[in-house]
Amino acid sequence: MSACVGYSRMCARPPALPLVDFSIGEPRQQAPELVARALTASLQQGLAEYPKVLGEPALRQAIAAWTSRRFTLPTGFLDPDRCILPVNGTREALFSIAQTVINPCQDVKSLVLMPNPFYQIYEGAALLAGAKPHYLNCDPGSGQPDFRAIPESVWERSALLYVNSPHNPTGAALGGEELAWLVGQARRFGVVLAVDECYTEIYFRGPPTGVLSVAAQTGSLDSVLSFHSLSKRSSIPGARSGFVAGDPAILAQFLRYRTYLGAAMPPFIQAASRAAWSDEEHVVESRRSYARKFAAARDILGEHLDIQLPDGGFYLWPEVGDGEAFARELYAAEHVRCLPGAYLAREAHGLHPGHDRVRIALVGSEAECIEGLQRIRRFLDNRPHASSQEKESAWHS
Ligand SMILES: Cc1ncc(COP(=O)(O)O)c(C=O)c1O
């Protein structure tokens, strides 16, 4: 697995077309106006003080209000002072939670469970915390691991389970029943359930269930953490803003860890984040834009590739044969970058679940995405082995 798109450095010089980069999950849409305004209006605030790791109460209250609305939580279920921590993007939080909950001085609970393919940070977090990653291959049909196939002996040795719903790159979200079962297992076996829900606001067939809704039905947040990000929801990856909500006992430990780490959010980012969490209009607009991009992808590529509308997120994840060869040839022919699926997965249990796919992140402007998709179409039209799969797509289901 490679953290960067190394293949493009090794292959033939592409034609003199501007690069279309579909390789990184970095929303490049314009930042919402109200967020930019809140940011610039507060640039002078708080510069003479160290910001608190816990964040300002106003930010935690705005996050609690959004979360309670979005996941229909009972009043008072999510105490903004004990159950919410602002973080500088979910990446750092997903990484550092492993440092907080794993004790490298024992080997009874030495496993960290994660889907495969997966967001690379889960694996690095496990290894750098002194634990061992245990990969759960995603089922090609459901796009999520078969969690029920995890043996009890593996649960017993696990400290942490990363779940990604909706999933990067498959786009599959878990339903309430599956999440409830996972919450039960995590509590039974003393595993921290870290649910990465950073794509939960980019959906097309109704909002995906969140683990906090499921926890609320049990009346408790025990063992559960939910990670959310403004990078995807509000298209501001440069702001580095997100939050973790859940079990107050784990968050108390996490807060202490983070005070040593020095992971506090600057006050002007807190102000911009407050504005973003308090507004839904820009999120609705952003979803519409992604829906138009997926519709364009279906129209342009649907004859050649199995283009699925995901439960959530902004990725295409089609089967293309050898994903790395596809990416290399596409780059050389059309100066379009996508990510070989093999870079997002590990061989595990005799399978390599990403090898025959590529990930195409529809993150540029609509015009740029259409340009890139048309170039992929031209590449496929001219490719000697172009397959015409014409599979049923999710639009028809
Ligand atoms: C599954 C997943 N989780 C977390 C992140 C991190 O996002 P951020 O740190 O911008 O919140 C990403 C970014 O691509 C992601 O794909």
PDB file of N, CA and C in Angstrom, residues 116 173 186:
ATOM      1  N   ASN A 116     -11.418  -3.774   5.439  1.00  0.00           N
ATOM      2  CA  ASN A 116     -10.389  -3.905   4.401  1.00  0.00           C
ATOM      3  C   ASN A 116     -11.106  -3.966   3.054  1.00  0.00           C
ATOM      4  N   ALA A 173     -23.244   2.018   3.720  1.00  0.00           N
ATOM      5  CA  ALA A 173     -23.534   2.400   5.117  1.00  0.00           C
ATOM      6  C   ALA A 173     -24.107   1.192   5.851  1.00  0.00           C
ATOM      7  N   ALA A 186     -19.357  -4.891  21.289  1.00  0.00           N
ATOM      8  CA  ALA A 186     -18.297  -4.057  21.865  1.00  0.00           C
ATOM      9  C   ALA A 186     -18.424  -4.042  23.393  1.00  0.00           C
TER      10      ALA A 186
END
